[in-house]
Amino acid sequence: GNSVTQMEGPVTLSEEAFLTINCTYTATGYPSLFWYVQYPGEGLQLLLKATKADDKGSNKGFEATYRKETTSFHLEKGSVQVSDSAVYFCALSLNTGTASKLTFGTGTRLQVTL
Amino acid sequence: NAGVTQTPKFQVLKTGQSMTLQCAQDMNHEYMSWYRQDPGMGLRLIHYSVGAGITDQGEVPNGYNVSRSTTEDFPLRLLSAAPSQTSVYFCASSYFPGGGRGYTFGSGTRLTVV
């Protein structure tokens, strides 16, 4: 079956540090890949996405590249801010012809301190 | 504001009680789904719908019912609440097929069953 594996958290960084959150996937076929962010007390928001191999998704300084050869979609940001503190979810979706369902990783909590 | 609206935001139930979690979207999305979020387990799909009159089971459907009489609404019914159903519930919607465009999530319903 399809699955997403994320690094466990929490990840604690100082402001302006470099961020990497690892994500690997297993899927039959060619999935679309997503990063969602959940701020405290809120629902999930789409952060970025990539729909085919070698695509790079980017938003708000975050980037992730769809690597088919390593089945990975690692999230990076060059300089984190306190406001980036949230839980980050990696997810995949396969268009199966009748439905497209999201499969999520377990989430990685990021804490950024001054 | 356009988006996915969930009600209520918080609910406490006694074991054995029934209730309906409401979800409505105004984006004319064909695809709607319900997830539950539990610590260390990410989000798991309960039920989904690819259009009015069409529903199907997800990963953890037991104890829940859904119906889709209109494109806009997708209520989730708990038939006889159990403590194991204590969770945060999220409704999400997307275009069909929605895999490449991401999903829009509601802000969640936090349910406690005592």
mmCIF file of C-alpha atoms in Angstrom:
data_model
loop_
_atom_site.group_PDB
_atom_site.id
_atom_site.type_symbol
_atom_site.label_atom_id
_atom_site.label_comp_id
_atom_site.label_asym_id
_atom_site.label_seq_id
_atom_site.Cartn_x
_atom_site.Cartn_y
_atom_site.Cartn_z
ATOM 1 C CA GLY A 1 0.000 0.000 0.000
ATOM 2 C CA ASN A 2 0.878 3.663 -0.040
ATOM 3 C CA SER A 3 2.709 5.196 2.892
ATOM 4 C CA VAL A 4 4.624 8.283 3.967
ATOM 5 C CA THR A 5 7.451 8.306 6.511
ATOM 6 C CA GLN A 6 8.584 11.494 8.210
ATOM 7 C CA MET A 7 11.353 12.154 10.667
ATOM 8 C CA GLU A 8 10.146 12.212 14.235
ATOM 9 C CA GLY A 9 10.048 15.443 16.144
ATOM 10 C CA PRO A 10 10.074 17.700 17.816
ATOM 11 C CA VAL A 11 12.678 19.598 15.864
ATOM 12 C CA THR A 12 13.977 22.543 17.895
ATOM 13 C CA LEU A 13 15.930 25.273 16.131
ATOM 14 C CA SER A 14 17.126 28.768 16.847
ATOM 15 C CA GLU A 15 15.802 31.582 14.701
ATOM 16 C CA GLU A 16 17.661 31.932 11.386
ATOM 17 C CA ALA A 17 18.853 28.308 11.455
ATOM 18 C CA PHE A 18 18.572 26.025 8.428
ATOM 19 C CA LEU A 19 15.676 23.578 8.432
ATOM 20 C CA THR A 20 15.384 20.133 6.891
ATOM 21 C CA ILE A 21 12.472 17.792 7.555
ATOM 22 C CA ASN A 22 12.896 14.446 5.851
ATOM 23 C CA CYS A 23 10.052 12.708 4.045
ATOM 24 C CA THR A 24 10.120 9.476 2.059
ATOM 25 C CA TYR A 25 7.235 7.671 0.442
ATOM 26 C CA THR A 26 6.095 4.338 -0.909
ATOM 27 C CA ALA A 27 3.484 4.327 -3.637
ATOM 28 C CA THR A 28 2.225 2.262 -6.532
ATOM 29 C CA GLY A 29 2.221 4.569 -9.522
ATOM 30 C CA TYR A 30 3.201 8.212 -9.723
ATOM 31 C CA PRO A 31 1.908 10.252 -6.810
ATOM 32 C CA SER A 32 1.565 13.964 -6.290
ATOM 33 C CA LEU A 33 3.439 15.094 -3.179
ATOM 34 C CA PHE A 34 2.479 17.749 -0.670
ATOM 35 C CA TRP A 35 3.607 19.517 2.455
ATOM 36 C CA TYR A 36 0.881 20.778 4.746
ATOM 37 C CA VAL A 37 1.393 22.979 7.806
ATOM 38 C CA GLN A 38 -0.777 23.089 10.924
ATOM 39 C CA TYR A 39 -0.437 26.075 13.232
ATOM 40 C CA PRO A 40 -1.608 25.677 16.837
ATOM 41 C CA GLY A 41 -5.382 25.348 17.111
ATOM 42 C CA GLU A 42 -5.928 25.458 13.361
ATOM 43 C CA GLY A 43 -6.612 23.126 10.468
ATOM 44 C CA LEU A 44 -4.077 22.067 7.877
ATOM 45 C CA GLN A 45 -2.982 24.461 5.168
ATOM 46 C CA LEU A 46 -1.318 23.515 1.921
ATOM 47 C CA LEU A 47 2.266 24.785 2.032
ATOM 48 C CA LEU A 48 3.634 23.496 -1.273
ATOM 49 C CA LYS A 49 3.257 20.693 -3.773
ATOM 50 C CA ALA A 50 4.913 18.880 -6.663
ATOM 51 C CA THR A 51 3.143 16.717 -9.175
ATOM 52 C CA LYS A 52 5.962 15.011 -11.093
ATOM 53 C CA ALA A 53 9.564 13.952 -10.717
ATOM 54 C CA ASP A 54 12.159 16.740 -10.395
ATOM 55 C CA ASP A 55 9.469 19.356 -9.766
ATOM 56 C CA LYS A 56 10.326 21.823 -7.008
ATOM 57 C CA GLY A 57 7.527 23.196 -4.895
ATOM 58 C CA SER A 58 8.127 26.449 -3.038
ATOM 59 C CA ASN A 59 6.223 28.858 -0.829
ATOM 60 C CA LYS A 60 7.044 31.317 1.982
ATOM 61 C CA GLY A 61 10.759 30.461 1.761
ATOM 62 C CA PHE A 62 10.128 26.705 2.040
ATOM 63 C CA GLU A 63 11.194 24.357 -0.748
ATOM 64 C CA ALA A 64 10.910 20.658 -1.546
ATOM 65 C CA THR A 65 12.022 18.716 -4.600
ATOM 66 C CA TYR A 66 10.276 15.580 -5.862
ATOM 67 C CA ARG A 67 13.020 12.940 -6.088
ATOM 68 C CA LYS A 68 11.705 9.821 -7.775
ATOM 69 C CA GLU A 69 15.023 7.981 -7.603
ATOM 70 C CA THR A 70 15.149 8.243 -3.809
ATOM 71 C CA THR A 71 11.349 8.431 -3.304
ATOM 72 C CA SER A 72 11.825 11.537 -1.193
ATOM 73 C CA PHE A 73 10.327 15.001 -0.763
ATOM 74 C CA HIS A 74 12.379 16.696 1.949
ATOM 75 C CA LEU A 75 11.258 20.093 3.202
ATOM 76 C CA GLU A 76 13.903 22.836 3.549
ATOM 77 C CA LYS A 77 14.084 26.446 4.586
ATOM 78 C CA GLY A 78 17.229 28.506 4.700
ATOM 79 C CA SER A 79 16.379 30.680 7.700
ATOM 80 C CA VAL A 80 13.495 29.809 10.023
ATOM 81 C CA GLN A 81 11.496 32.290 12.059
ATOM 82 C CA VAL A 82 9.619 31.910 15.340
ATOM 83 C CA SER A 83 6.407 32.205 13.312
ATOM 84 C CA ASP A 84 7.313 28.965 11.478
ATOM 85 C CA SER A 85 6.665 26.979 14.661
ATOM 86 C CA ALA A 86 3.997 24.470 13.678
ATOM 87 C CA VAL A 87 3.443 20.837 12.781
ATOM 88 C CA TYR A 88 4.437 19.882 9.245
ATOM 89 C CA PHE A 89 2.834 16.965 7.399
ATOM 90 C CA CYS A 90 4.137 15.288 4.280
ATOM 91 C CA ALA A 91 1.442 13.654 2.142
ATOM 92 C CA LEU A 92 0.900 11.923 -1.153
ATOM 93 C CA SER A 93 -2.061 11.529 -3.458
ATOM 94 C CA LEU A 94 -2.672 9.137 -6.301
ATOM 95 C CA ASN A 95 -5.300 9.801 -8.956
ATOM 96 C CA THR A 96 -6.877 6.393 -9.087
ATOM 97 C CA GLY A 97 -9.532 7.286 -11.634
ATOM 98 C CA THR A 98 -12.398 7.265 -9.175
ATOM 99 C CA ALA A 99 -10.961 9.211 -6.293
ATOM 100 C CA SER A 100 -7.817 10.866 -5.120
ATOM 101 C CA LYS A 101 -7.101 10.240 -1.489
ATOM 102 C CA LEU A 102 -4.394 11.794 0.649
ATOM 103 C CA THR A 103 -2.052 9.586 2.638
ATOM 104 C CA PHE A 104 -0.324 11.498 5.429
ATOM 105 C CA GLY A 105 2.838 11.053 7.392
ATOM 106 C CA THR A 106 2.632 11.295 11.171
ATOM 107 C CA GLY A 107 3.730 14.936 11.254
ATOM 108 C CA THR A 108 6.862 16.689 12.543
ATOM 109 C CA ARG A 109 6.580 19.409 15.157
ATOM 110 C CA LEU A 110 8.948 22.338 14.636
ATOM 111 C CA GLN A 111 9.777 24.683 17.490
ATOM 112 C CA VAL A 112 11.772 27.800 16.693
ATOM 113 C CA THR A 113 13.242 29.809 19.573
ATOM 114 C CA LEU A 114 14.817 33.252 19.750
ATOM 115 C CA ASN B 1 -15.157 33.735 3.300
ATOM 116 C CA ALA B 2 -14.877 30.849 0.874
ATOM 117 C CA GLY B 3 -13.637 27.609 2.334
ATOM 118 C CA VAL B 4 -14.608 24.630 4.448
ATOM 119 C CA THR B 5 -16.716 25.282 7.545
ATOM 120 C CA GLN B 6 -16.930 22.769 10.370
ATOM 121 C CA THR B 7 -19.254 22.874 13.347
ATOM 122 C CA PRO B 8 -19.058 22.550 16.270
ATOM 123 C CA LYS B 9 -15.469 23.411 17.189
ATOM 124 C CA PHE B 10 -15.614 21.528 20.481
ATOM 125 C CA GLN B 11 -17.906 18.798 21.771
ATOM 126 C CA VAL B 12 -18.044 16.541 24.808
ATOM 127 C CA LEU B 13 -20.170 13.400 24.570
ATOM 128 C CA LYS B 14 -21.020 10.625 26.953
ATOM 129 C CA THR B 15 -20.361 7.057 25.899
ATOM 130 C CA GLY B 16 -23.258 5.765 23.830
ATOM 131 C CA GLN B 17 -24.540 9.149 22.712
ATOM 132 C CA SER B 18 -24.850 9.978 19.019
ATOM 133 C CA MET B 19 -24.075 13.212 17.244
ATOM 134 C CA THR B 20 -23.424 14.723 13.827
ATOM 135 C CA LEU B 21 -20.367 16.747 12.884
ATOM 136 C CA GLN B 22 -21.209 19.234 10.180
ATOM 137 C CA CYS B 23 -19.056 20.132 7.188
ATOM 138 C CA ALA B 24 -19.935 22.586 4.415
ATOM 139 C CA GLN B 25 -17.925 24.002 1.536
ATOM 140 C CA ASP B 26 -18.780 26.751 -0.942
ATOM 141 C CA MET B 27 -16.124 26.099 -3.585
ATOM 142 C CA ASN B 28 -18.199 23.651 -5.648
ATOM 143 C CA HIS B 29 -15.689 20.904 -4.883
ATOM 144 C CA GLU B 30 -16.759 17.437 -5.930
ATOM 145 C CA TYR B 31 -14.528 15.567 -3.507
ATOM 146 C CA MET B 32 -15.036 15.733 0.261
ATOM 147 C CA SER B 33 -13.533 13.658 3.017
ATOM 148 C CA TRP B 34 -13.322 13.216 6.773
ATOM 149 C CA TYR B 35 -10.098 12.577 8.685
ATOM 150 C CA ARG B 36 -9.336 12.021 12.322
ATOM 151 C CA GLN B 37 -6.089 13.212 13.852
ATOM 152 C CA ASP B 38 -4.567 11.345 16.773
ATOM 153 C CA PRO B 39 -1.181 11.916 18.446
ATOM 154 C CA GLY B 40 1.628 10.004 16.734
ATOM 155 C CA MET B 41 -0.666 8.707 14.000
ATOM 156 C CA GLY B 42 -1.053 11.626 11.648
ATOM 157 C CA LEU B 43 -4.377 11.903 9.861
ATOM 158 C CA ARG B 44 -6.409 8.862 8.951
ATOM 159 C CA LEU B 45 -9.200 8.820 6.393
ATOM 160 C CA ILE B 46 -12.629 7.879 7.742
ATOM 161 C CA HIS B 47 -14.995 8.314 4.771
ATOM 162 C CA TYR B 48 -14.954 10.191 1.520
ATOM 163 C CA SER B 49 -17.290 11.221 -1.276
ATOM 164 C CA VAL B 50 -16.620 11.907 -4.952
ATOM 165 C CA GLY B 51 -19.937 13.652 -5.525
ATOM 166 C CA ALA B 52 -23.526 13.994 -4.361
ATOM 167 C CA GLY B 53 -25.018 10.581 -3.653
ATOM 168 C CA ILE B 54 -21.664 8.772 -3.705
ATOM 169 C CA THR B 55 -19.717 7.832 -0.587
ATOM 170 C CA ASP B 56 -17.095 5.252 0.284
ATOM 171 C CA GLN B 57 -15.120 4.021 3.249
ATOM 172 C CA GLY B 58 -11.631 5.070 4.100
ATOM 173 C CA GLU B 59 -9.072 3.565 6.415
ATOM 174 C CA VAL B 60 -11.016 3.743 9.723
ATOM 175 C CA PRO B 61 -14.782 3.808 8.966
ATOM 176 C CA ASN B 62 -16.146 1.729 11.859
ATOM 177 C CA GLY B 63 -18.525 3.619 14.119
ATOM 178 C CA TYR B 64 -19.130 6.419 11.618
ATOM 179 C CA ASN B 65 -21.740 7.090 8.942
ATOM 180 C CA VAL B 66 -21.804 9.662 6.163
ATOM 181 C CA SER B 67 -24.166 10.846 3.464
ATOM 182 C CA ARG B 68 -23.831 13.362 0.625
ATOM 183 C CA SER B 69 -27.201 14.727 -0.433
ATOM 184 C CA THR B 70 -25.768 17.968 -1.843
ATOM 185 C CA THR B 71 -22.420 19.047 -3.278
ATOM 186 C CA GLU B 72 -21.934 21.503 -0.402
ATOM 187 C CA ASP B 73 -22.545 19.350 2.679
ATOM 188 C CA PHE B 74 -20.897 16.218 4.021
ATOM 189 C CA PRO B 75 -21.963 15.441 7.621
ATOM 190 C CA LEU B 76 -20.265 12.787 9.729
ATOM 191 C CA ARG B 77 -22.444 10.844 12.152
ATOM 192 C CA LEU B 78 -21.218 9.042 15.236
ATOM 193 C CA LEU B 79 -23.758 6.319 15.886
ATOM 194 C CA SER B 80 -22.836 5.382 19.475
ATOM 195 C CA ALA B 81 -19.862 7.311 20.783
ATOM 196 C CA ALA B 82 -16.965 5.450 22.391
ATOM 197 C CA PRO B 83 -13.894 6.809 24.225
ATOM 198 C CA SER B 84 -11.743 5.526 21.322
ATOM 199 C CA GLN B 85 -13.429 8.157 19.144
ATOM 200 C CA THR B 86 -11.917 10.972 21.188
ATOM 201 C CA SER B 87 -9.969 12.829 18.519
ATOM 202 C CA VAL B 88 -9.760 15.926 16.383
ATOM 203 C CA TYR B 89 -11.825 15.596 13.216
ATOM 204 C CA PHE B 90 -11.065 17.421 9.995
ATOM 205 C CA CYS B 91 -13.158 17.784 6.894
ATOM 206 C CA ALA B 92 -11.373 18.417 3.592
ATOM 207 C CA SER B 93 -12.496 19.106 0.044
ATOM 208 C CA SER B 94 -10.978 19.387 -3.407
ATOM 209 C CA TYR B 95 -11.804 19.393 -7.088
ATOM 210 C CA PHE B 96 -12.280 15.988 -8.646
ATOM 211 C CA PRO B 97 -9.804 14.575 -9.294
ATOM 212 C CA GLY B 98 -8.050 16.705 -6.720
ATOM 213 C CA GLY B 99 -4.696 15.049 -6.299
ATOM 214 C CA GLY B 100 -2.717 17.638 -8.148
ATOM 215 C CA ARG B 101 -4.303 20.724 -6.624
ATOM 216 C CA GLY B 102 -4.242 19.928 -2.933
ATOM 217 C CA TYR B 103 -7.041 19.939 -0.440
ATOM 218 C CA THR B 104 -8.764 22.662 1.576
ATOM 219 C CA PHE B 105 -9.238 21.741 5.221
ATOM 220 C CA GLY B 106 -11.693 22.969 7.797
ATOM 221 C CA SER B 107 -10.474 24.182 11.191
ATOM 222 C CA GLY B 108 -11.456 20.967 12.934
ATOM 223 C CA THR B 109 -13.805 19.652 15.614
ATOM 224 C CA ARG B 110 -12.258 18.528 18.886
ATOM 225 C CA LEU B 111 -14.374 15.698 20.270
ATOM 226 C CA THR B 112 -14.038 14.184 23.728
ATOM 227 C CA VAL B 113 -16.006 11.079 24.671
ATOM 228 C CA VAL B 114 -16.213 10.386 28.396
#
